[in-house]
Structures are given as structure tokens and as C-alpha cells.
Amino acid sequence: MRTFYFNPNLRWLVLGALAFLPFFLLLRSMAVSAPDEEAAADRVSNDRVQQLEEAVVELQKQLAEEKDLEKDLMETLQKYKKVIVKRSRAPATGASLPNGGPSEEKFLDCQAIDRIQITQQVAQGHSKVVQEGKLGDKHYAVKSTSYDVKIVKDCVQGGTYKKKEDCFILGTYQVLKEAMMLKQLQHPNIVRLLGLCVRSENSSPIIHERGVTVIEELGSPVFLRDLTDMDFRAKIEVCLDLARLLQYLADSPMGSVAITDWRDEQFVFVGGQLKIADVDGLNSKEPACNKDMKCLINNMPYGIRCAKNMECPGTNARTNLLQARTHFLDPMLGNGIPVECLAKTTALLTDVQNNKLDAEDLVDRLEDLLKFVDTVTKLPPLEVERGQEDYY
């Protein structure tokens, strides 16, 4: 058997090499892993930077959206600011009663209405009789129907129903309709509903035997001839009352409402304020149309198009303005104009006729005209000739 022999010096050299081998391998692994760790750290850093950049972009996007939202909100606030200011200027609904009583006056029921004393008949219309009634120290307008009103007489004479009692129901319906309209339409330029009693369908001159009785504010009648004799400033104030009424009716709780009867007796003065007193003829239905039918007012186009619901939106409001010009604005503001106010007044009436103003614009223009009148020197009025066709 052959044996190997190691030189002692060589043996110590091998043992020393083997002893330092682990340290060598450790140093080598550390040298190799250092670049890997640096690369990993760079990758983490890059990922973090990218995340931060994405977060900044997202924040910028949200800020832009918030700025757009803020812009929309400011535009909306500016849009409605004028309306809110206008309404805040007007007296609150029911701020006063015919005789200066508190707005919290109790609504009159049948028992209270039975105690009202009728003092005189004020008017008789198409479907109602209006009387003046007194309860305590307060005076009221008492409305009911009778067999003598036109709607009932025409029904009886025309033989629409076999019994005249059936015709009487037509008048009763109109009285109840007015009460329901006044419950929905509440504005300083609309008379207030102060009481209601519904018992039956009977007609009687005695108040506690009547089937339906409506109690409203009592006002003094309006006559156009008296309005045209007012001083110019007072005329503007009356026209401003009318314009505020039209502004309310253009966007009322019932929608856009048209005044179908523009006779001056439909209006009254309550405490010096113009109010519409006969509301059973108001209409919140816009005219019907179709794709082949144009939306016209007095056979004239006013830029109104047929909507998807087959109605002409805005016709009621536009018709109100044109009728107001014909029956009130022109007769009142068309004559007796101070020299300084002639240009402004003529331009106002022309703009209404040419469809350049809505009810809110009319209120603004009349308020400006009123301020202008207060600032100019009073001069003798200038009579302006206008054709009769502008009045009717």
C-alpha cells in the first residue's frame, strides 16, 4: 500500500488557505450584493417618485374640477341673486289687511262668516256677486253666486240642463275655483283669501243660508280713466305693481299663469296697492301645438317653439306682457310724460312690444324710471299723440 507524504510547510499553507476561504467568499458576496441593493433601492426610489408624480397630477385634476364647480356655483348664484333681491324688496305675502290689522288674523270659518253683516253690493260679474260685508270694525269682500249671474242665466235660457239648480252648480264651481286659486297663488299684488264656507249648493240672499261663500280683501275699484289722470310718478308705481304681479305669475306654484281677462274691473286698490281681485279666469295651461303648428301670439311669431310635450312654453308670460302694454302701460305711460322722461319711457314701451323684455326686465326698467323721475326737475307734462289702436 502506497502512502502520501505532505511537506509540513505545504500542509500549513493549505490549512491557512482553507481557514481564510470563508472570509473570501463573504467579501465576494458582499461585493456582488452591493450593486444589487443599490439597484433595488433605485427602483424603490423611482417607484416612489412616480407615485408622488401621479398623486400630484390627481390633486391638480381635483383642483381643476373644484374650480369648475366653484365657477358654476358662482354663475348660478349670480343668476338668482337678482331674483332674490327683488323678492326681498317686495312686502311679505299678507303683510297687511284691508284695515291695517295684523297678518296673523284668524281665517274666517262658517261660524264667523255667519256673523258678517252685508252692507252693500259692490259688483256682479260673469259668475259671481261681490258684496261688502262688515264684521266688527273690519270690512270684507263677500263673494258668492246667484241665479242672476250671466253664466247661470245663459245656462237656464239655453236649456243646457233640465233643472235650473243644475245650472247654478256652474256658478258655484267658479266661486270654489277662485278660492282654490287664491290658496295656491299668494302675492302682495293678489287679493288675499280671508275666509271660506262650503255648506251645500243652495242660493240665498241670507249669508248663513248660502251654499258657498268666499271672503277676500276688500278693495276700491280700478278705473282706467282715473289711472290716466294720475301724476306720472304715481302711474309708474301702479305699472310697477302690475309688473311684479306678472313676474310672479311667470313662475308661480301653478307654473306660468296667463291672465285671460284684462278689464280694469278685474283689479282693485287695497291700501293704495294694485291687486288682481278676480282670479277664477287665470289659466296655467300653455297653448297646444304640434310639429306642423307654429307658436303664435295674435297671429304673430315671437320666437317660441313647440316643445316635446306639444305645448308652446313661454306663451302665457309673453301674452301677459303684451296685454299689459295694451291695457295699462300704453294708456298710462303713453301720455303726460315729463320731457326728461320721454326717451326712457318710449324706449321701454317699444322694447316690450318688440319682445326684448321679460317681466323681470320690466320691473327693473320701471324701477330705474321711477328713480330717474325722482332725480329730474319737474316740468310741465308733454302730451304725446298715440293711436287709439294702441289702447284696445
Coordinates of C-alpha atoms in Angstrom, one line a residue:
M1 CA 0.0 0.0 0.0
R2 CA 1.4 3.4 -1.1
T3 CA 1.2 6.3 1.3
F4 CA 1.3 10.1 0.5
Y5 CA 3.6 12.4 2.3
F6 CA 3.0 16.1 2.8
N7 CA 5.7 18.5 3.4
P8 CA 5.0 20.2 6.7
N9 CA 5.4 23.6 5.3
L10 CA 3.0 22.9 2.5
R11 CA 0.5 21.4 4.9
W12 CA 0.4 24.6 7.0
L13 CA -0.1 26.6 3.8
V14 CA -3.1 24.5 2.7
L15 CA -4.6 24.8 6.2
G16 CA -4.2 28.5 6.2
A17 CA -5.9 28.8 2.8
L18 CA -8.8 26.8 3.9
A19 CA -9.1 28.9 7.0
F20 CA -9.3 32.2 5.0
L21 CA -11.7 30.8 2.4
P22 CA -15.0 31.6 4.2
F23 CA -13.9 35.2 4.7
F24 CA -13.0 35.5 1.0
L25 CA -16.4 34.1 -0.1
L26 CA -18.2 36.5 2.3
L27 CA -16.3 39.5 1.0
R28 CA -17.1 38.4 -2.6
S29 CA -20.8 38.0 -1.9
M30 CA -20.8 41.5 -0.2
A31 CA -19.1 43.0 -3.2
V32 CA -21.7 41.4 -5.6
S33 CA -24.8 42.2 -3.5
A34 CA -23.9 45.9 -3.0
P35 CA -24.8 46.8 -6.7
D36 CA -28.0 44.7 -6.5
E37 CA -29.1 46.5 -3.3
E38 CA -28.3 49.9 -4.9
A39 CA -30.3 48.9 -8.0
A40 CA -33.2 47.8 -5.8
A41 CA -33.0 51.0 -3.8
D42 CA -33.0 53.0 -7.1
R43 CA -36.1 51.0 -8.3
V44 CA -37.9 51.7 -5.0
S45 CA -36.9 55.4 -5.2
N46 CA -38.1 55.6 -8.8
D47 CA -41.4 53.9 -7.9
R48 CA -41.9 56.4 -5.1
V49 CA -41.2 59.4 -7.3
Q50 CA -43.7 58.0 -9.9
Q51 CA -46.3 57.6 -7.2
L52 CA -45.7 61.1 -6.0
E53 CA -46.0 62.4 -9.5
E54 CA -49.2 60.6 -10.1
A55 CA -50.6 61.9 -6.8
V56 CA -49.7 65.5 -7.8
V57 CA -51.4 65.0 -11.2
E58 CA -54.5 63.7 -9.4
L59 CA -54.5 66.6 -7.0
Q60 CA -54.2 69.0 -9.9
K61 CA -57.1 67.3 -11.6
Q62 CA -59.3 67.6 -8.5
L63 CA -58.3 71.2 -8.0
A64 CA -59.4 72.0 -11.6
E65 CA -62.7 70.2 -11.1
E66 CA -63.3 72.1 -7.9
K67 CA -62.5 75.4 -9.7
D68 CA -65.0 74.5 -12.4
L69 CA -67.6 73.6 -9.8
E70 CA -66.9 76.9 -7.9
K71 CA -67.3 78.8 -11.2
D72 CA -70.7 77.0 -11.9
L73 CA -71.9 77.8 -8.4
M74 CA -70.9 81.5 -8.7
E75 CA -72.7 81.7 -12.0
T76 CA -75.8 80.1 -10.5
L77 CA -75.7 82.5 -7.5
Q78 CA -75.3 85.5 -9.8
K79 CA -78.2 84.3 -11.9
Y80 CA -80.6 84.0 -8.9
K81 CA -79.2 86.9 -6.9
K82 CA -81.3 89.5 -8.7
V83 CA -84.5 87.5 -8.2
I84 CA -83.8 87.0 -4.5
V85 CA -83.1 90.7 -4.1
K86 CA -86.3 91.6 -6.0
R87 CA -88.4 89.3 -3.9
S88 CA -86.8 90.6 -0.7
R89 CA -87.8 94.2 -1.6
A90 CA -91.5 93.3 -2.0
P91 CA -93.6 93.2 1.1
A92 CA -94.3 89.8 2.5
T93 CA -97.4 88.0 1.5
G94 CA -100.3 89.0 3.7
A95 CA -98.2 91.8 5.3
S96 CA -101.3 93.9 5.9
L97 CA -105.0 93.6 5.9
P98 CA -107.6 96.0 4.4
N99 CA -108.0 97.9 7.7
G100 CA -104.4 97.7 8.9
G101 CA -104.9 94.6 11.0
P102 CA -102.2 92.0 11.8
S103 CA -101.2 89.4 9.2
E104 CA -102.0 86.7 11.8
E105 CA -105.7 87.4 11.6
K106 CA -107.7 84.2 12.0
F107 CA -109.1 82.6 8.9
L108 CA -112.8 83.0 8.9
D109 CA -114.9 79.8 9.1
C110 CA -118.6 79.3 8.7
Q111 CA -119.5 80.5 12.2
A112 CA -117.6 83.7 11.8
I113 CA -118.9 84.3 8.2
D114 CA -122.5 83.9 9.5
R115 CA -121.9 87.0 11.7
I116 CA -120.9 89.2 8.8
Q117 CA -123.3 91.9 8.0
I118 CA -123.8 92.7 4.3
T119 CA -123.7 96.5 3.8
Q120 CA -124.0 96.8 0.0
Q121 CA -123.5 95.1 -3.3
V122 CA -120.2 96.0 -4.9
A123 CA -120.4 94.3 -8.3
Q124 CA -121.9 91.4 -10.3
G125 CA -119.7 89.6 -12.7
H126 CA -119.9 86.7 -15.1
S127 CA -120.2 84.1 -12.4
K128 CA -120.1 85.9 -9.0
V129 CA -121.8 88.5 -6.9
V130 CA -119.5 90.7 -4.9
Q131 CA -120.8 92.3 -1.7
E132 CA -119.3 94.4 1.0
G133 CA -119.5 92.8 4.5
K134 CA -118.6 94.0 8.0
L135 CA -117.6 92.1 11.0
G136 CA -116.6 94.1 14.0
D137 CA -114.6 97.0 12.7
K138 CA -113.3 95.2 9.6
H139 CA -114.7 95.2 6.1
Y140 CA -114.5 92.4 3.6
A141 CA -115.4 91.4 0.1
V142 CA -118.0 88.7 0.2
K143 CA -118.3 86.6 -3.0
S144 CA -120.9 84.0 -3.9
T145 CA -123.0 83.1 -6.9
S146 CA -126.7 83.6 -7.7
Y147 CA -129.3 82.8 -10.4
D148 CA -128.8 86.3 -11.8
V149 CA -125.2 86.0 -12.9
K150 CA -124.5 85.6 -16.6
I151 CA -123.1 82.0 -16.6
V152 CA -126.2 80.7 -14.8
K153 CA -128.8 82.7 -16.8
D154 CA -127.3 81.6 -20.1
C155 CA -127.3 78.0 -19.0
V156 CA -131.0 78.2 -17.9
Q157 CA -132.1 80.1 -21.1
G158 CA -130.1 77.8 -23.3
G159 CA -131.6 74.7 -21.9
T160 CA -128.3 73.1 -21.1
Y161 CA -129.8 71.3 -18.2
K162 CA -133.4 70.4 -17.4
K163 CA -133.2 71.9 -13.9
K164 CA -132.0 75.4 -13.1
E165 CA -130.4 74.0 -10.0
D166 CA -128.0 72.2 -12.2
C167 CA -127.1 75.4 -13.9
F168 CA -126.5 77.0 -10.5
I169 CA -123.7 74.5 -10.0
L170 CA -121.7 76.2 -12.8
G171 CA -121.6 79.4 -10.8
T172 CA -120.8 77.6 -7.6
Y173 CA -117.8 75.9 -9.3
Q174 CA -116.4 79.3 -10.4
V175 CA -116.6 80.6 -6.8
L176 CA -114.9 77.5 -5.4
K177 CA -112.3 77.7 -8.2
E178 CA -111.4 81.2 -7.2
A179 CA -110.9 80.2 -3.6
M180 CA -108.6 77.3 -4.6
M181 CA -106.6 79.6 -6.9
L182 CA -106.1 82.1 -4.0
K183 CA -104.9 79.3 -1.8
Q184 CA -102.2 78.5 -4.3
L185 CA -101.3 82.0 -5.6
Q186 CA -100.2 84.2 -2.8
H187 CA -98.5 87.5 -3.6
P188 CA -98.7 91.2 -2.5
N189 CA -100.4 92.0 -5.8
I190 CA -103.1 89.3 -5.5
V191 CA -106.1 89.8 -3.1
R192 CA -105.9 87.6 0.0
L193 CA -108.3 84.8 0.8
L194 CA -109.6 85.5 4.3
G195 CA -112.4 83.0 4.8
L196 CA -114.4 80.2 3.2
C197 CA -117.6 78.4 4.0
V198 CA -119.0 75.5 2.0
R199 CA -122.3 74.1 3.1
S200 CA -124.3 73.0 0.1
E201 CA -125.3 74.1 -3.4
N202 CA -128.1 76.4 -2.3
S203 CA -128.6 80.1 -3.3
S204 CA -129.8 82.6 -0.8
P205 CA -129.6 86.3 -0.2
I206 CA -129.1 85.5 3.5
I207 CA -125.4 84.8 4.1
H208 CA -125.8 82.0 6.6
E209 CA -128.1 80.1 4.2
R210 CA -125.8 80.2 1.2
G211 CA -124.1 77.1 0.0
V212 CA -120.7 78.6 -0.8
T213 CA -119.3 81.9 0.4
V214 CA -115.7 83.2 -0.1
I215 CA -114.3 86.1 1.9
E216 CA -111.5 88.2 0.5
E217 CA -109.7 91.5 0.9
L218 CA -112.0 94.5 0.1
G219 CA -110.5 97.0 -2.3
S220 CA -111.6 100.1 -4.2
P221 CA -112.4 99.6 -7.9
V222 CA -109.9 100.4 -10.6
F223 CA -111.0 102.6 -13.5
L224 CA -108.6 103.2 -16.4
R225 CA -109.8 106.8 -16.8
D226 CA -108.7 107.6 -13.3
L227 CA -105.3 105.9 -13.8
T228 CA -104.6 108.0 -16.8
D229 CA -105.3 111.2 -14.8
M230 CA -102.7 110.3 -12.1
D231 CA -99.3 112.2 -12.0
F232 CA -96.6 110.5 -13.9
R233 CA -94.8 109.1 -10.8
A234 CA -98.0 107.5 -9.5
K235 CA -98.5 105.9 -12.9
I236 CA -95.1 104.3 -12.7
E237 CA -95.9 102.9 -9.2
V238 CA -99.1 101.3 -10.5
C239 CA -97.3 99.9 -13.5
L240 CA -94.6 98.6 -11.2
D241 CA -97.3 96.7 -9.1
L242 CA -98.6 95.2 -12.3
A243 CA -95.1 94.2 -13.5
R244 CA -94.3 92.5 -10.2
L245 CA -97.5 90.5 -10.5
L246 CA -96.5 89.4 -14.0
Q247 CA -93.1 88.4 -12.7
Y248 CA -94.7 86.2 -10.1
L249 CA -97.2 84.7 -12.5
A250 CA -94.4 83.8 -14.9
D251 CA -93.1 81.3 -12.4
S252 CA -95.8 80.7 -9.9
P253 CA -96.5 77.5 -7.8
M254 CA -99.0 76.7 -10.6
G255 CA -96.5 77.2 -13.3
S256 CA -96.7 80.0 -15.9
V257 CA -100.1 81.6 -15.5
A258 CA -101.9 83.8 -18.0
I259 CA -104.4 86.5 -17.2
T260 CA -107.3 85.9 -19.5
D261 CA -109.5 88.9 -18.6
W262 CA -107.7 92.3 -18.7
R263 CA -110.7 94.6 -17.9
D264 CA -109.8 97.2 -15.4
E265 CA -112.6 96.0 -13.1
Q266 CA -110.7 92.8 -12.6
F267 CA -108.3 94.8 -10.4
V268 CA -108.7 96.7 -7.1
F269 CA -106.6 99.0 -4.9
V270 CA -106.0 97.8 -1.4
G271 CA -104.2 100.3 0.7
G272 CA -103.0 102.1 -2.4
Q273 CA -101.6 98.9 -3.9
L274 CA -102.8 97.4 -7.2
K275 CA -104.1 93.8 -6.8
I276 CA -105.9 91.4 -9.1
A277 CA -109.2 90.5 -7.5
D278 CA -110.8 88.1 -9.9
V279 CA -108.6 85.1 -10.4
D280 CA -111.0 82.3 -11.4
G281 CA -110.2 83.1 -15.0
L282 CA -106.5 82.6 -14.6
N283 CA -105.0 79.8 -16.8
S284 CA -101.9 77.8 -16.2
K285 CA -102.2 75.8 -19.4
E286 CA -99.8 76.8 -22.2
P287 CA -101.3 76.7 -25.8
A288 CA -101.1 73.4 -27.6
C289 CA -99.1 72.8 -30.7
N290 CA -97.6 70.2 -33.0
K291 CA -94.7 69.9 -35.4
D292 CA -96.8 71.5 -38.2
M293 CA -98.2 74.2 -36.0
K294 CA -96.2 77.3 -35.1
C295 CA -96.5 79.0 -31.7
L296 CA -98.1 82.4 -32.5
I297 CA -99.5 85.2 -30.3
N298 CA -102.1 87.3 -32.1
N299 CA -101.1 85.5 -35.3
M300 CA -97.5 86.8 -34.9
P301 CA -94.3 84.8 -34.2
Y302 CA -92.4 85.6 -31.1
G303 CA -89.6 83.1 -31.3
I304 CA -91.5 80.4 -29.3
R305 CA -91.1 76.8 -30.4
C306 CA -93.3 73.8 -29.9
A307 CA -91.9 71.7 -27.0
K308 CA -91.8 67.9 -26.7
N309 CA -95.0 68.0 -24.6
M310 CA -96.8 69.6 -27.5
E311 CA -97.1 73.0 -25.8
C312 CA -95.8 76.4 -26.5
P313 CA -93.7 77.2 -23.4
G314 CA -93.5 80.9 -22.5
T315 CA -96.6 81.9 -24.4
N316 CA -98.6 82.8 -21.2
A317 CA -95.8 85.0 -19.9
R318 CA -95.3 86.8 -23.2
T319 CA -99.1 87.2 -23.7
N320 CA -99.3 88.8 -20.3
L321 CA -96.7 91.4 -21.2
L322 CA -98.3 92.3 -24.5
Q323 CA -101.7 92.6 -22.9
A324 CA -100.3 94.7 -20.0
R325 CA -98.8 97.0 -22.5
T326 CA -102.1 97.4 -24.4
H327 CA -104.4 97.8 -21.5
F328 CA -102.3 99.5 -18.9
L329 CA -98.7 100.6 -19.9
D330 CA -99.6 102.4 -23.1
P331 CA -102.6 104.3 -21.8
M332 CA -100.9 105.3 -18.6
L333 CA -97.3 105.9 -19.7
G334 CA -98.1 107.0 -23.3
N335 CA -99.3 110.5 -22.3
G336 CA -98.5 113.1 -19.7
I337 CA -94.8 112.2 -20.0
P338 CA -92.3 114.8 -18.5
V339 CA -89.9 116.0 -21.2
E340 CA -86.9 114.5 -19.4
C341 CA -88.6 111.0 -19.3
L342 CA -89.9 110.9 -22.9
A343 CA -86.9 109.0 -24.3
K344 CA -86.7 106.4 -21.5
T345 CA -90.5 105.8 -21.4
T346 CA -90.8 105.5 -25.2
A347 CA -87.9 103.0 -25.3
L348 CA -89.5 100.9 -22.5
L349 CA -92.8 100.6 -24.3
T350 CA -91.1 99.8 -27.6
D351 CA -88.9 97.1 -26.1
V352 CA -92.0 95.4 -24.6
Q353 CA -93.7 95.4 -27.9
N354 CA -90.6 94.1 -29.7
N355 CA -90.2 91.1 -27.3
K356 CA -87.0 92.5 -25.8
L357 CA -88.1 92.4 -22.2
D358 CA -89.5 89.7 -19.9
A359 CA -91.4 90.5 -16.7
E360 CA -88.3 90.8 -14.5
D361 CA -86.7 93.1 -17.1
L362 CA -89.9 95.2 -17.0
V363 CA -89.6 95.5 -13.2
D364 CA -86.0 96.6 -13.5
R365 CA -86.8 99.2 -16.1
L366 CA -89.7 100.7 -14.2
E367 CA -87.7 100.9 -11.0
D368 CA -85.0 102.7 -12.9
L369 CA -87.6 105.0 -14.5
L370 CA -89.0 105.7 -11.0
K371 CA -85.6 106.7 -9.7
F372 CA -84.9 108.8 -12.7
V373 CA -88.2 110.7 -12.2
D374 CA -87.2 111.4 -8.6
T375 CA -83.9 113.0 -9.7
V376 CA -85.0 115.2 -12.6
T377 CA -86.5 118.7 -12.3
K378 CA -90.3 118.7 -12.5
L379 CA -91.5 120.2 -15.8
P380 CA -95.0 120.5 -17.3
P381 CA -96.0 117.2 -18.8
L382 CA -95.8 116.7 -22.6
E383 CA -98.9 115.2 -24.2
V384 CA -98.0 112.7 -26.8
E385 CA -100.4 111.7 -29.5
R386 CA -100.9 108.0 -29.8
G387 CA -103.3 106.0 -32.0
Q388 CA -106.4 104.5 -30.4
E389 CA -105.5 101.1 -31.7
D390 CA -102.7 101.1 -29.0
Y391 CA -105.3 101.2 -26.3
Y392 CA -107.5 98.3 -27.2

